[in-house]
Tab-separated table of C-alpha atoms in Angstrom:
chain	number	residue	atom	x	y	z
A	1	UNK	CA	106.650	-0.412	-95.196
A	2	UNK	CA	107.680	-3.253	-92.783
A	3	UNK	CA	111.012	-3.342	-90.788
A	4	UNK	CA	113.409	-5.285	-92.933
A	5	UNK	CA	114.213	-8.932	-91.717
A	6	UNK	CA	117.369	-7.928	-90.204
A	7	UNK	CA	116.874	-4.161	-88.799
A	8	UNK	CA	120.239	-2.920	-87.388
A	9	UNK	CA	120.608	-2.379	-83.855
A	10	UNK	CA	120.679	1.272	-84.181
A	11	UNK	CA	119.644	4.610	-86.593
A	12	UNK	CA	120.877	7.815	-86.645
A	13	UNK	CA	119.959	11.366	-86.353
A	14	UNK	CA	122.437	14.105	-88.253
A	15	UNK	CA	121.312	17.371	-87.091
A	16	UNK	CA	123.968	20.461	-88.279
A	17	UNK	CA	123.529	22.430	-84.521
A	18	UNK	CA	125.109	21.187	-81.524
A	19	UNK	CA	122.514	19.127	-79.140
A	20	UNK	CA	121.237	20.375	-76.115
A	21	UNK	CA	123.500	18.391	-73.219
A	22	UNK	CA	122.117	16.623	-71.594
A	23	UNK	CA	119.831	15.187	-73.997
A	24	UNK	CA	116.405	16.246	-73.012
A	25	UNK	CA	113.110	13.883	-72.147
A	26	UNK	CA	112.089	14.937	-75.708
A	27	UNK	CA	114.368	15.675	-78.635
A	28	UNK	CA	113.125	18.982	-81.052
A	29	UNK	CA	112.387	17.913	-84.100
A	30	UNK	CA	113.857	20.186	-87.420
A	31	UNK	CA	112.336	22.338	-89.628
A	32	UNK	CA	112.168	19.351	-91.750
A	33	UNK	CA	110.784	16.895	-89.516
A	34	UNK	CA	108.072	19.181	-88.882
A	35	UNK	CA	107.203	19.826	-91.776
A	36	UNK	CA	107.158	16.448	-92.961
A	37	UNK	CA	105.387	14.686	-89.730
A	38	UNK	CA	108.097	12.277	-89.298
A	39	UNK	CA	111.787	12.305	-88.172
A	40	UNK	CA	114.379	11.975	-90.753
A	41	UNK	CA	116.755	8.740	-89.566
A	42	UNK	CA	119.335	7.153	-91.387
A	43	UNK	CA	120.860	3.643	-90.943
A	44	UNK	CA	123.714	2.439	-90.729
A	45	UNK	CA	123.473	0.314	-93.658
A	46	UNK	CA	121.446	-0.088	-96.910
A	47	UNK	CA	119.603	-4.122	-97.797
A	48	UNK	CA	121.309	-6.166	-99.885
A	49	UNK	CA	119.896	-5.399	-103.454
A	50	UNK	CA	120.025	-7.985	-106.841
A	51	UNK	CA	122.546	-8.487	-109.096
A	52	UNK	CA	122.111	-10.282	-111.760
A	53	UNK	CA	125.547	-12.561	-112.724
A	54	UNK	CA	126.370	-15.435	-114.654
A	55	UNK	CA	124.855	-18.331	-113.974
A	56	UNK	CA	127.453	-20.271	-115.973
A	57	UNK	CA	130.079	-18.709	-117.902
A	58	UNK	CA	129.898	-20.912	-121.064
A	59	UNK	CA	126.134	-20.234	-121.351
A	60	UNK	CA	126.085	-15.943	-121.589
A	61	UNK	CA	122.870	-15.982	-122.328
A	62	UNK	CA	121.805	-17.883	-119.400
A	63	UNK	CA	121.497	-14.802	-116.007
A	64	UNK	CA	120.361	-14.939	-112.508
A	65	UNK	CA	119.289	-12.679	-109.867
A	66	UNK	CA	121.441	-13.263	-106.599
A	67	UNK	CA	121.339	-11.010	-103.807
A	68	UNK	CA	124.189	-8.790	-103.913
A	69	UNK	CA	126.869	-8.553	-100.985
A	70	UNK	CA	127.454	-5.130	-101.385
A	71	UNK	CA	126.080	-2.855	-99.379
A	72	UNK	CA	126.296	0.709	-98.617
A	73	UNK	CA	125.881	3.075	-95.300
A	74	UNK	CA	122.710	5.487	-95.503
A	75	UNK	CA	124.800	8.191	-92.643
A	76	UNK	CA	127.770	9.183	-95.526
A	77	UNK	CA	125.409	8.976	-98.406
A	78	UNK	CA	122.705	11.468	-96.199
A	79	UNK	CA	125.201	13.658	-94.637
A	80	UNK	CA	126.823	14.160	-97.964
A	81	UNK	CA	123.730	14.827	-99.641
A	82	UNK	CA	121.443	16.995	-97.747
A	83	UNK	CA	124.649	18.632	-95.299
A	84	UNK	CA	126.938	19.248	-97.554
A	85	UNK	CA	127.671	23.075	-97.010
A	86	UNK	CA	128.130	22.487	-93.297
A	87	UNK	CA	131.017	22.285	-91.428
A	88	UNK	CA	129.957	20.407	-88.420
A	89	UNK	CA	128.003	18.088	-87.906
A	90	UNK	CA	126.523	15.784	-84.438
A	91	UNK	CA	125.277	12.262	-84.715
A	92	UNK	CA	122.929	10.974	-82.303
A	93	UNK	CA	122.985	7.024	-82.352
A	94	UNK	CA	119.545	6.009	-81.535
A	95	UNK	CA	118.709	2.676	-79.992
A	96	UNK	CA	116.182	1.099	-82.552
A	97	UNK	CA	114.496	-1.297	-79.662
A	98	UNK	CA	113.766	1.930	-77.529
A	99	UNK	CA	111.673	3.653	-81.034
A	100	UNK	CA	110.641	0.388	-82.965
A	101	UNK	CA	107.490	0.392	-82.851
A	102	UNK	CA	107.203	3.891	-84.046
A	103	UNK	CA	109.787	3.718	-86.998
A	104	UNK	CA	108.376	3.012	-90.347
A	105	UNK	CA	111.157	2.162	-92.985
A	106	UNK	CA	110.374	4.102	-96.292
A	107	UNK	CA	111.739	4.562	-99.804
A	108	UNK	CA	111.782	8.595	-101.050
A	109	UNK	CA	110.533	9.651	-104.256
A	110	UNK	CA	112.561	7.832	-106.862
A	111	UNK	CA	114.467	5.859	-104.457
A	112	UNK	CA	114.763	1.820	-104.073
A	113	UNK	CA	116.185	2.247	-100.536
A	114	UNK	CA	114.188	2.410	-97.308
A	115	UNK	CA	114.766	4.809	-94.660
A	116	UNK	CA	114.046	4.815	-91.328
A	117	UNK	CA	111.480	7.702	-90.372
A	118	UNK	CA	109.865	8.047	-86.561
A	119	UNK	CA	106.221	8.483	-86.496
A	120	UNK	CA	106.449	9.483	-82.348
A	121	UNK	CA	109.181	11.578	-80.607
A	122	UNK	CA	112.368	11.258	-79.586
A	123	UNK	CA	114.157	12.103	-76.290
A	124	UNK	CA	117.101	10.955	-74.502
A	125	UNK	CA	116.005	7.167	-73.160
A	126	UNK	CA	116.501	6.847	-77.013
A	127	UNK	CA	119.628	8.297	-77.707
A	128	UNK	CA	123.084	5.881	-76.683
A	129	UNK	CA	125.765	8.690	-77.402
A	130	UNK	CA	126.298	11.499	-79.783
A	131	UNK	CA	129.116	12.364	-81.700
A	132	UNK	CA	130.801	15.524	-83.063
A	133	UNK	CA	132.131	16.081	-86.578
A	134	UNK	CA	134.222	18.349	-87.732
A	135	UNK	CA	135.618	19.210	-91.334
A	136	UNK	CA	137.705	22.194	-92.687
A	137	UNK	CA	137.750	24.545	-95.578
A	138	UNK	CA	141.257	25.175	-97.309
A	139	UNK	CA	141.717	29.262	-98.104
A	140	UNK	CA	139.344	29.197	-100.945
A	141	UNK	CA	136.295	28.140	-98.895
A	142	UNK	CA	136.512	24.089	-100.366
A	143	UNK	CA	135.495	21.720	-97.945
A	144	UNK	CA	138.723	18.563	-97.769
A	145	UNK	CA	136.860	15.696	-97.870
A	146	UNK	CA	133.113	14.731	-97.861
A	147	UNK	CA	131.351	13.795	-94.732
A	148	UNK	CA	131.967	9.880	-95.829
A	149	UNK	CA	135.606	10.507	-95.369
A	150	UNK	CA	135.290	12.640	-92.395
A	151	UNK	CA	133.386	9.340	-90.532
A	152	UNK	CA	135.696	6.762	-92.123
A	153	UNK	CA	138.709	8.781	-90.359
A	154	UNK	CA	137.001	9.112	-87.213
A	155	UNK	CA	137.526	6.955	-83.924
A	156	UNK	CA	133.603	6.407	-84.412
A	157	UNK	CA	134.173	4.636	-86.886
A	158	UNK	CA	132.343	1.224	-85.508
A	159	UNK	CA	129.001	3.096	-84.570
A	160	UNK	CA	127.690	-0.846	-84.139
A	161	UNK	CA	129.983	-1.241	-81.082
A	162	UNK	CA	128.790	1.412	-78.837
A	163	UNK	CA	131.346	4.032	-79.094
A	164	UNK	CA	130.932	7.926	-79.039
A	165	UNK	CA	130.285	10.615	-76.088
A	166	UNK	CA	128.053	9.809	-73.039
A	167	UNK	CA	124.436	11.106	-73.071
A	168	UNK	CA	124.050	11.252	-69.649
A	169	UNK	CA	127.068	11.261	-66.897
């Protein structure tokens, strides 16, 4: 699939072992990527889907489809989903200019949304910063909190403004 109109400025990479500092010339792809042929990215947001809504509220009958403004981040949603037993986690924030041209953006199997997946490697030109997260487990082994809550609470919270540890010194 094409890029959407409005890519975002950067993807992500979750991996669940800490990162080789510094970053090397190319990044080892997971078990995963291998096995699929692509790297698994996420972004930082989802495009806008339709809603349909009133088009005038004495006519009920009468609907339109208007792009909805609500949108949702792909990181929380992924990290919850496919880390979910793990109890850290590092986020490499990947500058989307630097692997463009080998990203295609892909929906999953059953899936309306379109994720970002590198056909080509990855290494540390790429790679802006990477971040640490941490979550704990109360006595009885629960997790507190889901990774979305984890990154809401963090001071990474605005991954679009270029904060989180130094790739290179």
């Amino acid at each position: 699939m094409t890029a959407p109109a409005e890519p975002p400025r950067y993807v992500y990479k979750i991996v669940d072992t800490e990162p080789p500092f510094p970053i090397p010339e190319v990044f080892p792809p997971s078990e995963l990527d291998k096995k699929d042929g692509f790297i698994h990215l996420s972004a930082p947001w989802q495009p806008p889907r339709l809603k349909i809504v009133l088009h005038h509220p004495a006519r009920p009958r009468h609907l339109r489809a208007v792009p909805s403004l609500i949108t949702a981040k792909q990181l929380p949603v992924t990290a919850d989903l496919f880390f979910g037993e793990h109890t850290t986690l590092w986020i490499l924030k990947i500058r989307l200019a630097s692997i463009g041209s080998a990203v295609r953006w892909e929906s999953p199997p059953n899936a309306s949304e379109r994720y970002p997946h590198l056909y080509g490697s990855l290494g540390r030109a790429d790679v802006e910063s990477v971040e640490r997260f941490k979550r704990t487990a109360d006595e009885r082994g629960v997790f507190q909190g889901r990774w979305k809550d984890v990154f809401s609470d963090s001071r990474w919270r605005a991954w679009e403004e270029g904060k989180g540890m130094a790739v290179e010194e």
